Structures are given as C-alpha cells and as structure tokens.
XYZ file of C-alpha atoms in Angstrom:
753
model
C 159.727 128.629 67.910
C 157.883 125.859 65.743
C 157.539 123.387 68.577
C 156.001 126.285 70.404
C 153.170 126.710 67.808
C 152.679 123.160 67.481
C 152.125 122.765 71.025
C 150.003 125.716 71.122
C 147.757 124.249 68.124
C 147.489 121.018 69.817
C 146.224 122.909 73.322
C 143.855 124.498 70.761
C 142.303 121.478 68.975
C 142.273 119.046 71.839
C 140.130 120.829 73.983
C 138.023 121.890 71.487
C 137.242 118.118 70.346
C 136.485 117.234 73.907
C 134.255 120.056 74.859
C 133.256 119.823 70.942
C 129.047 121.156 71.318
C 129.219 122.536 74.859
C 128.056 126.009 73.146
C 124.416 123.881 72.863
C 123.786 123.483 76.415
C 121.376 125.655 78.138
C 121.758 127.530 81.428
C 120.583 124.852 84.026
C 118.336 125.232 87.395
C 121.709 125.697 89.794
C 122.857 129.260 90.203
C 122.417 129.919 86.963
C 119.125 131.824 87.756
C 121.134 134.073 90.212
C 124.364 134.754 87.829
C 122.356 135.021 84.588
C 118.413 134.012 83.655
C 116.801 136.240 86.479
C 119.418 138.633 86.599
C 118.664 141.928 84.560
C 121.803 143.469 85.764
C 123.378 140.744 83.526
C 120.884 139.974 80.891
C 120.935 143.945 80.144
C 124.291 144.096 79.648
C 127.437 146.459 79.925
C 125.292 149.848 80.871
C 127.012 152.253 83.350
C 124.357 151.084 86.197
C 125.126 147.901 85.476
C 128.860 148.232 85.968
C 128.232 150.575 89.004
C 125.963 147.315 90.354
C 128.845 144.748 89.544
C 131.782 146.745 91.654
C 129.507 146.989 94.377
C 127.376 143.658 94.855
C 127.748 140.803 96.821
C 124.870 139.224 95.287
C 125.200 135.260 95.162
C 127.461 135.514 98.321
C 130.506 137.039 96.717
C 132.509 139.942 95.838
C 133.185 139.367 92.464
C 133.112 142.330 89.803
C 135.178 140.932 87.194
C 132.856 137.753 86.949
C 129.458 139.972 86.694
C 131.370 142.692 84.123
C 132.645 139.462 82.061
C 128.908 137.821 81.828
C 127.374 141.565 80.997
C 130.101 141.793 78.311
C 128.881 138.463 76.906
C 124.975 139.478 77.075
C 126.387 142.631 74.859
C 128.351 140.898 72.518
C 125.801 138.148 72.113
C 122.453 139.592 72.803
C 121.502 137.380 75.245
C 122.729 134.030 73.838
C 123.231 131.344 75.757
C 125.771 129.991 73.308
C 127.490 132.923 73.850
C 128.304 132.413 77.667
C 129.614 129.062 76.959
C 131.675 129.915 73.829
C 133.268 132.244 76.230
C 134.100 129.963 79.063
C 135.279 127.203 76.646
C 137.987 130.059 75.259
C 138.971 131.645 78.618
C 139.475 127.612 79.323
C 141.858 127.161 76.598
C 143.715 130.502 77.120
C 144.303 128.821 80.395
C 145.989 125.873 78.964
C 148.298 127.841 76.956
C 148.968 129.975 79.911
C 149.857 127.137 82.195
C 151.687 125.381 79.282
C 153.711 128.626 79.177
C 154.409 129.124 82.947
C 155.745 125.732 82.883
C 157.987 125.973 80.214
C 159.044 129.239 81.995
C 159.586 127.785 84.972
C 161.157 124.482 84.259
C 162.857 125.199 81.059
C 161.420 121.529 79.525
C 158.987 122.122 76.688
C 157.301 118.488 77.137
C 156.577 118.842 80.304
C 154.999 121.905 80.126
C 152.540 120.728 76.866
C 151.940 117.341 79.319
C 150.692 119.416 81.976
C 148.597 121.707 79.943
C 146.985 118.624 77.880
C 145.966 116.603 80.926
C 144.451 120.118 82.321
C 142.847 120.775 79.622
C 140.892 117.410 78.958
C 140.258 115.754 82.041
C 136.600 115.198 82.689
C 137.073 117.157 86.695
C 136.949 120.329 84.158
C 133.870 119.781 82.543
C 131.860 121.613 85.337
C 134.090 125.129 85.397
C 133.626 125.195 81.359
C 130.095 123.737 80.798
C 128.554 125.462 83.933
C 128.052 129.349 82.630
C 128.053 129.957 86.505
C 131.618 128.757 86.959
C 132.936 131.752 84.595
C 134.549 133.039 88.018
C 136.385 129.770 88.160
C 138.297 130.098 84.521
C 138.485 133.839 84.800
C 140.104 133.411 88.058
C 142.478 131.109 87.741
C 143.748 133.036 84.123
C 144.794 135.578 86.293
C 146.122 133.574 88.997
C 148.178 131.808 85.818
C 148.915 135.311 84.559
C 150.356 135.990 88.128
C 152.599 132.869 88.386
C 153.887 133.920 85.037
C 154.696 137.496 86.093
C 156.619 136.306 89.660
C 158.752 134.278 87.457
C 159.614 137.397 85.771
C 160.022 139.218 89.027
C 162.150 136.216 90.554
C 164.623 136.395 87.934
C 165.064 139.877 87.851
C 162.906 141.767 91.101
C 161.989 145.347 90.360
C 159.008 146.963 91.637
C 156.798 146.933 88.442
C 156.935 143.750 87.970
C 156.152 142.996 91.767
C 153.225 145.301 90.945
C 152.535 143.311 87.752
C 152.092 140.122 90.279
C 149.940 141.792 92.917
C 147.645 143.093 90.279
C 147.179 140.073 88.320
C 146.563 138.465 91.932
C 143.676 141.373 92.617
C 142.052 140.504 89.493
C 142.042 136.678 89.904
C 140.533 137.384 93.446
C 138.076 139.643 91.784
C 136.687 137.157 89.675
C 136.469 134.372 92.527
C 138.485 134.454 95.814
C 139.772 131.070 95.715
C 143.592 131.660 95.182
C 143.802 133.292 98.737
C 146.529 130.978 99.317
C 148.710 132.098 96.316
C 151.312 133.577 98.390
C 152.017 130.697 100.155
C 152.281 128.848 96.549
C 154.774 131.673 95.173
C 156.806 130.698 98.384
C 156.746 127.234 97.375
C 158.333 127.570 94.126
C 160.326 130.006 95.849
C 161.896 126.884 97.277
C 162.173 124.956 93.671
C 161.940 125.370 90.569
C 162.971 128.987 91.242
C 165.713 127.846 93.798
C 165.594 132.021 95.691
C 166.497 129.387 98.992
C 170.175 129.022 97.709
C 171.850 132.366 99.512
C 175.338 132.927 99.996
C 176.652 135.802 102.675
C 179.452 137.760 100.281
C 181.375 138.550 102.763
C 181.737 135.224 104.498
C 180.917 132.899 102.003
C 178.785 131.079 104.470
C 174.873 129.927 103.809
C 172.341 132.152 105.064
C 168.519 131.499 104.790
C 165.997 133.969 102.558
C 163.331 132.683 104.392
C 162.593 135.536 106.527
C 163.188 138.239 103.318
C 161.009 135.699 100.987
C 157.977 135.551 103.502
C 158.533 139.866 104.038
C 158.167 140.143 100.363
C 154.791 138.302 100.018
C 153.340 141.018 102.819
C 151.338 142.505 100.341
C 150.107 139.667 98.839
C 149.155 138.018 101.914
C 147.405 141.156 103.437
C 145.503 141.086 99.668
C 144.665 137.979 100.675
C 143.198 138.392 104.158
C 141.215 141.498 102.655
C 139.250 139.040 100.186
C 139.131 136.254 102.990
C 137.083 138.626 105.760
C 134.850 140.431 102.642
C 133.989 136.618 101.528
C 133.277 135.735 104.656
C 130.971 138.018 105.606
C 129.332 138.248 101.854
C 128.705 134.207 102.662
C 127.418 134.962 105.999
C 125.079 137.329 104.861
C 123.943 135.121 101.952
C 123.151 132.324 104.727
C 125.436 129.928 102.956
C 128.356 129.544 105.660
C 127.571 126.761 108.287
C 128.240 127.435 111.839
C 130.133 125.128 114.576
C 126.867 124.587 115.980
C 125.408 123.116 112.894
C 128.760 121.449 111.637
C 131.361 120.246 114.224
C 135.652 121.005 113.837
C 135.238 117.143 113.849
C 133.012 116.841 111.215
C 134.367 119.596 109.114
C 137.983 117.484 109.725
C 136.732 114.462 108.740
C 135.053 116.108 105.441
C 138.446 118.149 104.422
C 140.426 114.353 104.543
C 137.567 112.262 102.825
C 137.881 115.266 100.312
C 141.561 114.971 99.455
C 140.858 111.282 98.964
C 137.994 111.883 97.061
C 139.882 114.399 94.825
C 142.865 111.982 94.492
C 140.226 108.833 93.358
C 138.420 111.082 90.915
C 142.006 112.377 89.089
C 142.941 108.588 88.822
C 139.568 107.123 87.841
C 137.391 109.773 86.784
C 133.839 108.186 86.637
C 130.555 109.154 88.491
C 130.930 112.797 88.150
C 128.190 114.326 89.477
C 127.092 118.270 89.944
C 126.320 117.658 93.523
C 127.846 116.090 95.803
C 125.833 115.358 98.793
C 127.189 116.302 102.468
C 127.153 113.278 105.110
C 126.306 114.521 108.496
C 127.085 110.829 109.907
C 129.803 110.350 112.268
C 132.327 108.327 110.559
C 134.358 105.326 111.976
C 137.767 104.919 112.984
C 138.423 103.200 110.113
C 136.550 105.677 107.624
C 139.053 108.309 109.206
C 142.052 105.612 108.628
C 142.171 105.430 105.012
C 142.345 109.257 104.148
C 145.042 109.369 106.947
C 147.354 106.739 106.041
C 146.756 107.797 102.221
C 147.626 111.674 102.893
C 150.358 110.636 105.464
C 152.526 108.120 102.898
C 152.191 110.552 99.849
C 153.435 113.449 101.994
C 155.912 111.125 103.658
C 157.343 109.861 99.804
C 157.163 113.446 98.797
C 159.450 114.845 101.557
C 162.134 111.448 101.098
C 162.594 112.336 97.747
C 162.108 116.237 97.548
C 166.038 115.750 96.559
C 166.158 113.684 93.816
C 162.745 114.177 92.514
C 161.791 118.144 93.874
C 158.514 118.302 91.759
C 156.894 115.858 93.764
C 156.265 117.591 96.844
C 155.842 120.894 95.012
C 153.321 119.397 92.985
C 151.892 117.717 96.122
C 151.918 121.335 98.119
C 150.626 122.808 95.166
C 147.715 120.367 95.246
C 147.091 120.636 99.307
C 147.213 123.968 99.905
C 145.373 125.761 97.188
C 142.179 123.214 97.748
C 142.531 124.347 101.452
C 139.944 127.389 100.851
C 137.545 124.771 99.668
C 137.969 121.486 101.662
C 135.506 121.785 103.711
C 137.367 123.361 107.024
C 135.028 126.324 106.410
C 131.706 124.524 105.183
C 129.768 126.975 102.618
C 126.674 125.256 101.019
C 125.648 121.692 101.509
C 127.994 120.156 99.068
C 130.701 117.896 100.308
C 132.944 117.938 97.417
C 132.443 119.600 93.723
C 134.614 118.932 90.773
C 134.806 122.787 90.228
C 137.119 123.078 93.352
C 139.979 120.899 91.344
C 140.305 123.331 88.639
C 143.656 125.567 90.143
C 144.546 123.030 92.707
C 144.689 119.663 90.272
C 147.775 121.757 88.355
C 149.860 120.929 91.322
C 149.260 116.447 90.433
C 150.093 117.056 86.700
C 153.316 119.064 87.081
C 154.237 116.224 89.455
C 153.536 113.520 86.819
C 154.781 115.605 83.799
C 157.938 116.556 85.328
C 158.542 112.728 86.576
C 157.839 111.885 82.970
C 160.174 114.070 81.750
C 162.946 113.219 84.699
C 162.450 109.765 83.321
C 163.580 110.733 79.914
C 166.111 112.602 81.101
C 167.667 109.434 83.200
C 166.489 106.498 81.580
C 165.393 107.900 77.695
C 163.804 104.411 77.041
C 161.537 104.038 79.994
C 160.999 107.811 79.994
C 159.988 107.060 76.046
C 157.327 104.407 77.275
C 155.879 106.950 80.141
C 155.775 109.433 77.382
C 154.130 107.165 74.971
C 151.543 106.051 77.465
C 150.372 109.506 78.169
C 148.947 110.044 74.455
C 146.332 107.182 74.814
C 145.649 108.630 78.526
C 144.838 112.326 77.335
C 142.917 110.927 74.850
C 140.861 108.658 76.977
C 140.415 111.876 79.124
C 139.213 113.611 76.218
C 136.604 111.063 75.053
C 135.708 110.991 79.184
C 134.958 114.809 79.208
C 132.689 114.702 75.678
C 130.449 112.228 77.352
C 130.451 114.142 80.776
C 129.804 117.562 78.909
C 126.245 115.774 77.157
C 124.741 115.644 80.711
C 124.970 119.501 80.754
C 122.931 119.695 77.820
C 119.667 120.790 80.343
C 118.751 120.610 83.576
C 116.826 117.093 83.639
C 119.396 115.814 81.840
C 122.103 117.000 84.572
C 120.081 115.936 87.538
C 118.613 112.356 86.283
C 122.899 111.661 85.991
C 123.288 112.987 89.246
C 120.664 110.658 90.762
C 122.540 107.584 88.998
C 126.086 108.212 89.914
C 125.596 109.210 93.718
C 122.994 108.237 96.655
C 120.831 109.933 98.891
C 120.843 113.314 96.402
C 118.716 115.303 98.332
C 119.645 118.295 96.076
C 119.552 116.419 92.875
C 115.761 115.395 93.635
C 115.061 118.988 94.558
C 116.197 120.314 91.478
C 114.769 117.895 89.125
C 111.254 118.012 90.818
C 111.540 121.745 89.772
C 112.138 121.203 86.202
C 109.093 118.398 86.276
C 106.918 121.041 87.595
C 107.599 123.496 85.464
C 107.138 120.995 82.467
C 103.767 120.123 83.932
C 104.812 117.221 85.080
C 103.399 117.037 88.530
C 102.920 113.888 89.634
C 106.940 113.227 89.048
C 107.699 116.272 90.133
C 105.556 115.846 93.969
C 107.459 112.546 94.080
C 110.984 114.128 93.909
C 110.668 116.714 96.205
C 109.019 114.123 98.448
C 112.413 112.283 97.992
C 114.308 115.228 98.627
C 112.118 116.218 102.182
C 112.998 112.581 103.110
C 116.605 112.353 102.504
C 117.577 115.875 103.998
C 114.646 117.687 106.374
C 115.760 120.819 105.998
C 113.753 124.189 106.038
C 114.506 124.804 102.385
C 113.175 121.163 101.521
C 109.790 121.935 103.660
C 109.372 125.371 101.927
C 109.759 123.995 98.276
C 107.458 121.190 98.932
C 105.063 123.649 100.507
C 105.538 125.685 97.050
C 104.904 122.478 95.276
C 101.485 121.728 97.200
C 100.438 124.870 96.978
C 100.420 124.957 92.976
C 98.772 121.295 93.269
C 95.762 122.989 95.732
C 96.718 120.943 97.945
C 96.553 123.809 101.020
C 96.398 121.526 103.980
C 99.447 119.589 103.309
C 101.309 122.829 102.255
C 100.125 124.298 105.494
C 101.642 121.347 107.153
C 104.767 121.547 105.468
C 105.024 125.370 106.189
C 104.324 124.590 110.040
C 107.270 121.903 109.895
C 109.738 124.525 108.425
C 109.012 126.980 111.501
C 109.671 124.237 113.830
C 113.142 124.654 112.152
C 113.312 128.307 112.215
C 110.534 129.612 114.476
C 111.816 133.625 113.666
C 111.025 133.371 110.250
C 108.726 136.537 109.899
C 108.173 135.849 106.175
C 107.105 132.409 106.733
C 104.978 133.269 109.507
C 103.389 135.950 106.862
C 103.195 133.275 104.172
C 101.308 130.811 106.358
C 98.937 133.522 108.031
C 97.869 134.362 104.160
C 97.488 130.878 103.426
C 95.445 130.203 106.663
C 93.461 133.400 105.694
C 92.393 132.021 102.406
C 91.500 128.914 103.789
C 89.031 130.776 106.092
C 90.939 129.865 109.176
C 90.956 133.429 110.599
C 91.821 132.696 114.559
C 95.006 130.510 113.139
C 95.766 133.237 110.649
C 95.427 135.794 113.383
C 98.186 133.603 115.685
C 100.547 133.769 112.531
C 100.537 137.297 111.908
C 101.063 138.164 115.741
C 104.195 136.124 115.192
C 105.180 137.500 112.028
C 105.125 141.359 114.014
C 106.981 139.675 117.103
C 109.664 138.799 114.611
C 109.593 142.109 112.583
C 107.884 144.994 114.358
C 109.303 147.488 111.505
C 107.203 145.464 108.738
C 104.040 147.234 107.813
C 102.812 144.366 105.458
C 102.560 142.087 108.748
C 100.827 144.939 110.660
C 98.213 145.204 108.084
C 97.604 141.466 107.620
C 97.146 141.269 111.264
C 94.748 144.261 111.138
C 92.430 141.921 108.378
C 92.457 138.925 110.605
C 91.021 141.243 113.695
C 88.736 143.079 111.441
C 87.266 139.178 110.405
C 87.133 138.275 113.839
C 84.720 141.370 114.483
C 87.645 143.693 116.475
C 86.847 146.902 114.984
C 89.130 148.806 117.110
C 92.109 146.371 117.437
C 92.239 146.341 113.691
C 92.529 150.023 113.058
C 95.317 149.784 115.845
C 97.454 147.266 113.627
C 96.283 149.553 110.650
C 97.500 152.430 112.365
C 101.335 150.726 113.249
C 101.331 149.949 109.319
C 100.414 153.153 108.277
C 102.884 154.584 110.521
C 105.790 152.984 108.803
C 104.281 153.090 105.541
C 102.159 156.102 105.010
C 101.549 155.582 101.304
C 99.811 152.378 101.940
C 96.767 152.202 99.834
C 95.545 148.358 100.613
C 95.981 149.339 104.247
C 94.018 152.775 103.844
C 91.469 150.867 102.007
C 91.332 148.441 104.827
C 90.347 151.152 107.172
C 87.614 152.588 105.080
C 86.041 149.066 105.379
C 86.275 148.760 109.041
C 85.232 152.506 109.682
C 82.718 151.768 107.144
C 81.536 149.172 109.344
C 81.163 150.977 112.431
C 79.106 153.656 110.941
C 81.637 156.288 110.371
C 81.604 157.193 107.488
C 82.802 160.401 107.013
C 86.083 158.730 108.315
C 86.003 155.918 105.884
C 85.543 158.184 102.907
C 88.431 159.919 103.912
C 90.728 156.869 103.887
C 89.306 155.592 100.739
C 89.896 159.171 98.904
C 93.535 158.798 100.298
C 94.012 155.571 99.047
C 92.477 156.326 95.189
C 94.624 159.288 95.636
C 97.890 157.075 96.335
C 96.432 154.677 93.697
C 93.761 155.920 91.426
C 93.749 152.345 89.365
C 92.695 150.725 93.121
C 89.536 149.141 92.180
C 88.575 147.371 95.122
C 88.632 150.976 96.609
C 86.360 152.220 94.481
C 83.922 149.601 95.403
C 84.410 149.865 99.095
C 84.106 153.664 98.672
C 80.673 152.642 96.480
C 79.843 150.949 99.901
C 80.278 153.615 102.017
C 78.609 155.930 100.103
C 75.245 154.087 99.888
C 75.052 153.652 103.650
C 75.574 157.366 103.851
C 73.019 157.879 101.739
C 74.574 159.167 98.486
C 73.093 156.711 95.906
C 74.231 158.515 92.632
C 77.794 158.930 93.856
C 78.201 155.432 94.879
C 77.014 154.140 91.352
C 79.765 156.594 90.221
C 82.133 154.679 92.242
C 80.883 151.104 91.385
C 81.410 152.427 87.785
C 84.858 153.475 88.249
C 85.778 149.686 89.811
C 84.193 147.960 87.170
C 86.371 150.219 84.328
C 89.221 149.009 86.442
C 88.093 145.340 86.672
C 85.423 144.570 84.369
C 85.682 141.206 85.184
C 84.678 141.172 88.846
C 81.200 139.896 89.510
C 81.062 141.597 92.487
C 81.208 145.399 91.587
C 78.271 144.769 88.512
C 76.165 143.088 91.581
C 76.936 145.834 93.864
C 75.851 148.592 90.926
C 72.988 146.485 89.841
C 71.618 147.147 93.689
C 72.072 150.748 94.014
C 70.287 151.417 90.555
C 67.435 149.008 91.744
C 67.432 151.350 94.617
C 67.244 154.425 92.626
C 64.469 152.752 90.264
C 66.454 152.349 87.315
C 65.259 148.756 86.696
C 66.459 148.090 83.248
C 69.970 149.394 83.876
C 69.876 147.060 86.602
C 68.591 144.330 84.963
C 71.264 144.913 82.893
C 74.075 144.879 85.479
C 72.455 141.644 86.874
C 72.835 139.812 83.709
C 76.189 140.371 83.307
C 77.200 139.634 86.259
C 75.859 136.136 86.181
C 77.396 135.760 83.267
C 80.905 136.302 84.876
C 79.678 134.201 88.361
C 76.319 131.992 88.032
C 76.943 131.220 91.354
C 76.934 134.730 93.580
C 73.063 134.244 94.279
C 73.992 131.342 96.529
C 77.363 132.813 97.614
C 75.831 135.987 98.333
C 73.123 134.381 100.045
C 75.390 132.516 102.777
C 77.394 135.614 103.303
C 74.376 137.622 104.447
C 73.385 134.764 106.599
C 76.430 134.713 108.501
C 76.602 138.520 108.695
C 72.892 138.947 110.047
C 72.370 135.589 112.307
C 76.139 135.343 113.827
C 75.712 135.034 117.514
C 79.122 136.622 118.043
C 78.189 140.378 117.745
C 81.443 141.299 116.656
C 80.831 139.401 113.354
C 77.552 140.608 112.223
C 76.883 143.479 109.962
C 73.427 143.998 108.925
C 73.760 146.481 106.482
C 76.009 144.460 104.697
C 74.064 141.288 104.938
C 70.941 143.715 103.649
C 73.058 144.293 100.652
C 74.351 141.341 99.671
C 70.826 139.356 100.339
C 69.184 141.998 98.007
C 71.554 141.338 95.010
C 71.508 137.497 95.819
C 66.927 137.978 95.335
C 67.361 140.618 92.625
C 69.911 138.327 90.497
C 67.392 136.312 89.224
C 63.851 136.337 87.911
C 62.419 134.232 90.846
C 64.435 134.433 94.204
C 65.164 131.254 95.966
C 63.736 130.925 99.745
C 67.094 130.534 101.083
C 67.642 134.187 99.757
C 64.613 135.543 101.065
C 65.435 133.941 104.233
C 68.651 135.744 104.577
C 67.260 139.154 103.737
C 64.428 138.937 106.178
C 67.267 137.828 109.019
C 69.465 140.728 107.620
C 66.254 142.966 107.879
C 65.464 141.909 111.494
C 69.464 142.440 112.047
C 69.012 146.013 110.871
C 65.976 146.470 113.176
C 63.587 146.934 110.281
C 61.217 144.382 111.235
C 58.140 145.167 109.190
C 60.411 144.287 106.405
C 61.492 141.404 108.029
C 58.292 139.523 108.313
C 57.041 140.458 104.957
C 60.195 138.970 103.737
C 59.405 135.777 105.864
C 56.153 135.648 104.199
C 57.589 135.580 101.082
C 60.055 133.381 101.716
C 57.629 130.843 103.188
C 55.167 130.728 100.054
C 58.754 130.164 97.750
C 59.333 126.993 100.248
C 55.863 125.665 99.856
C 55.681 126.735 96.020
C 59.437 124.361 95.875
C 58.159 121.690 97.905
C 60.051 122.196 100.961
C 58.222 121.989 104.029
C 61.101 121.493 106.645
C 62.620 125.140 105.476
C 58.993 126.497 105.557
C 58.306 125.392 109.417
C 62.104 126.865 109.859
C 61.206 130.456 108.598
C 57.751 130.502 110.171
C 59.381 130.253 113.331
C 61.761 132.969 112.727
C 58.774 134.941 111.533
C 57.327 134.809 114.922
C 60.697 136.071 116.354
C 60.498 139.066 113.790
C 56.589 139.624 114.746
C 57.783 139.824 118.555
C 60.880 142.160 117.414
C 63.368 139.673 117.889
C 66.439 139.037 115.135
C 67.244 135.217 114.834
C 70.677 134.179 116.356
C 72.396 131.072 115.095
C 75.727 129.503 116.696
C 78.676 130.471 114.858
C 81.062 127.477 113.726
C-alpha cells in the first residue's frame, strides 16, 4: 500500500512538472474555434438545450457527445476561462497515467513495471498535443474510459460474470462517445487473452487434452465488435458529411498504404527521438520510390519477426507490438481523413504498447539478471527526466497560435497548413504584408480549393478585388459546382460594376442549386441592372416561391415595377416588404421614389423621412427628401436637407450627375430611365448654390429622355452659359450640339461602354 501511494504521488508530481504552465496557453486557431471559441453550444455551458445538442450533433465531423458535455461542464465551472479547459485536460491526463499504472499492476502483478509504463506515458513529448490542445479533450477522455474498460476486463477475465462484462461494454461505449478511436479495442482484448491473462490455455476436463478456446473468446467479443462497427459506420458518415474523408480518386490505395507504412516508421522514430514535433505534418502526394517503401517494410517486418520469435520467452514484446500496431490502424492513413500525414495525438493510446514492452523487458531483466536489470532500471530515471524536460519545452509552443505555427514552419518543410493558419493570425493582428506572404506560400505549396478561397478573402479585405476575383475563378476550376462560390463571385463582380459577368455567375449558382432563393434574387438584380425587367421579375418570382417573406426580393420587385411605370404593383410590393421588415430603410426610400412618380409628393416626403430615421447616415435619402421638398416649394427645408446631405457625401453632385447621364443617354433602351435621371440630375443641381455645367447638361438630357424638350432646351442654354462662365469652351460647343437635337425634339444618345 505504501509503495502504491508513493508511486501515485510520483505519477501526479512528474506530469505536473512536465506540463507546468499549460494552463497559461490560449485557444489556437486550429479547430479550437469549432470546439470552443466560436461554439455557443459550448461557451454557454450546461443547459438543457446544449445537452440535447451534444447528444445529437455530428458537429466537427464526429458524434462525440461525451466530449461536448465535458467542455460544456468546463464552461459552466470555470465561467469560460481558457485556463479551465487546459486544467481539465491535464487532470484527465494525470488520471490516465494512474489508471494505466493500476491496469499494468493488476494484469501483470509487477509494480515497478506499472510505474515505469505510466511514467513514460505521462511525460513523453508526444503527449503534449493531446494535453495542451483544448480540442483534444476527446483524446484524453476517450483514453480514460478505454483504460477503465481494460481494468474492468481484467476483473471479468478472472471471474466472468454478466455485470462485469456489462461494465467493460459500458466503458468502451463511453470511450467511443468521447472519440471513436478505440474501435479496435475488442481485438486488443483478444491479444490480452493470450498474454498476460493466459485465457488461451484450456484443457478438456473429460479427456485431459488441450482444446482451443479461441472460438469461444471471439464469440464472447461479438457485442463489443458490434458496438465498434456501429461507431465506425456513424463516424464514416459524419466525416463524409464534414468533407474530411478523401476518396480513392483523391488518394489511391497504393498511396494510402505508403502513408500507413511511413506512418509506423515515423511514430517509432518520434518515440525514440521525440524532437522537431509539430502540430501539423503535411501529407505528401508524391509517389514513393522503391527505396522509400523498403525502409518501413523492412523495419516493421524485422520488429514483427523478433517479437514472434521471442513470444514464449518475452511475450510482452509481441503483445506490446500488437497493441501499438493494432490501435493505430484507425488513424494510420488507410482511411485518409484530413490533409495531415501523421499527428502526435494519434499515438496517445497506441504508444502504451511500446512502453509496456519496454517496461516489462526491464522488469524481466531484473528477475533474470538482477545486476543488468538494475542498470537498465537506473537508466530509466534520467530518460524520464529528459522526456519531461522536452515535454515542458514543447508545451511553450502552445502558448498562442503564432508561436505554434512558427514552430511548425521551423521543423517541417512545405507546410501549407502552417503558412495558411499563420496568415490568418497575422492578418487578424493587422500585419497584412506578412499575412499575404504566408497565404501566398500556402497556395504555392498546395493550390487547393480552400487555399484559393482563403487567399481570395485576404485580398478582398485588402481591397485588391481584381486579384480576389481571379482566386475565386481558380477555386471554381477545382470545384465548378459550388453554388455558394458562384454567388460570392457574382456579388463581387456586381459590386465592381461587371454586371454581365455577375449575371453569368448567378446563372451558374441557380443551375447548381435551383432551390436557393438568394441566388434567384441576385440573378434578378443582375437582369434588372442590364435592363431586362421582365426576366428580372421572373427571377424574383422564383425567389418568392422559395421564400415568400423575402423583404429584399419584394423591395427589388418594387424597384423594377417603378421603372416600368407600374406604380400600383410597385407600391404593393414595397408595402409588403415593409410589413415584413418595418426597419428596412432602402424599402422606405424606394417607396418614396414610386410615390413621387405617382404624383404623391406628400407621402413621398414621409417615406423619405422614414428612411432617414432608420439610416440618418445615408446622404442619398436626404437628397431625395430635399428634391421632394423643393418640388413642393418648401425651399428652406429643402436647403437644410441639402446641407446635411452634402456634409455626409460632398461628392454626391458628381456621383448623381454621372448616374443621371448614363440613365438619360445610354444607347441601350433597357438601361435608360428618364424619370430617375431627372430626379438625380435635379438633386445634383439643387445641392449646390451654382450648379456645374455637367450637372445642367445631364438634367437637359434627362428632360429630353422623358420627352420634355422645352425644359431640355432651356436647361441646355443654362448649361452653355455656365460652361462659358467657367471657360470650358469645348464643353459649351458639345452642349450646343445637343441643344440642336432638343430643338428638333430628339434625345441625345451616346455609346455605352
């Protein structure tokens, strides 16, 4: 009892020293957002709604309710403190070490071996990722119940009973509910049946002959195999839905086998020499040469051969080796999930097998050759110390995202994920130049769909729209049927006034997803801007069929009907939009536009005031109100609104003049809108004490477009006088030519760009 207490104390103190300060680490920008930072189901703690979510969701690509519940409990207990999540991970890791020691002691009866296995497990640097990374709560929690299942199985094997078997099954179930890693646990139990439980030695009581118990032992595990199969199917579907599983077309069977073989070699090397550890090891897509295949094949074959050869003298070697090889199978790369080749966290439970083999080998030396064994055992002390020091250094890299990814770049080559995640960190901190450089490196190394999207979003934030558009196009070459990307690209093109290109992208979005109201709405807007009102209304109608309460779509319909002169229908659509969203400022403004053209100036003024109340910072609404007040001869109020509007947007007269000119003179009939041109040109003229010649010229052209040639000619004369006064004789000559057209009752037309 005393030795057990001392051993337990040592197992608590040593890992605490190795992982000292881990509670000061933050959340990193690698899945911690999915699990905690941006997950309100976790950060709001244990609630009835959150518990229901945890029990039913496959968020992050797994059904792992126990992990979600544990994180929710932390959020409740520690009130969202990041340190709390790290402390719980560390506490679970220490408990795992204690459980491992207890298991080895109970199954082998060797106290020193149990302590040594647990110490190696507790402080090895490959453990740091599972402990210091909050996302890997699932790892330490799953392993805890896996170890409890092993402890329970030892009791069952020595005194079989249904309650003991149910305890094993329940522990395995809880392990899989934390992380579906230990689906190979039934196979491991069969290995333990052979040694050290020695359940494979059975003699027939009647004949005295040896009989094979293997059929019975396998049948005994059928419920556990069934449980593992269910979780394997659920996980495969969840990972597929999350988009994490690669198809054979993406990764061939030969490439997967290569990854698996090199994976075993990699983990063995890192176990023996745990340096240059990284949070992400990029998956190589190069075809391996025969020499690269030869090394891991020979290594694995040699170790297996030695373990089989020595199975009677040193059975722990074969058991430990099979433990390591077998429990790594789900994550070794035969079923490729994600873009990593290897991961330190994958060894959390499998590495116990190698430590078990080593510890029992040392213990065997103590029994057979005490002096040699004593030397070997003494050598374990500095080994554990060195591993603890290395783990403590590794913990420091998890302090923040930048430190984590810079270290990954320092110890790996062509690490596209490290470049991409570091770019996100730097851009979030406003270090744009560095961020763009790393994002570009990520794209150069691995030009994937997600990397193109990331780079596009970065360029958008830097207002480098043309480059962002090109990145979107490159992404679409890789995934041409992504409706969301077509919509995003179309929206960007629309904002850049590339309407025809935008229409094409919206067409593609609709083709990819015919049931998407937003895509139909945007397609309608593109057609409206191209002057095809009928097609625009057809698209808006499709959008409303999918979402009858789409206020934006109803607002767009109101605009198109206003342009077509169908004011009753326009007012009906805009009223409906405002019933759905009474605070929709743009709909209030468009309602005012329709009311003006319907001759209801007083109501229009009210509508514009409602728009201003919702958005007092939008100059256009005040210009609209000012023009109505001017028409109602409320000159002082109009001037007041003009002054307020000019403070918000001093460039409005020039902007309104350019827009009015296009609407009045475009040679494409579908793009002309004389009434709107008149309104904008009058605002441009009314906003200043002395209207610019160009504004008067645009107003004259707008009058001509509406057929009011008398006002067009008179306004053109004012424009000519203003041009002469400003010394712009070329402009005066051009306006004179247009005035001649108005005298002949002909509007002016110019070639559209």
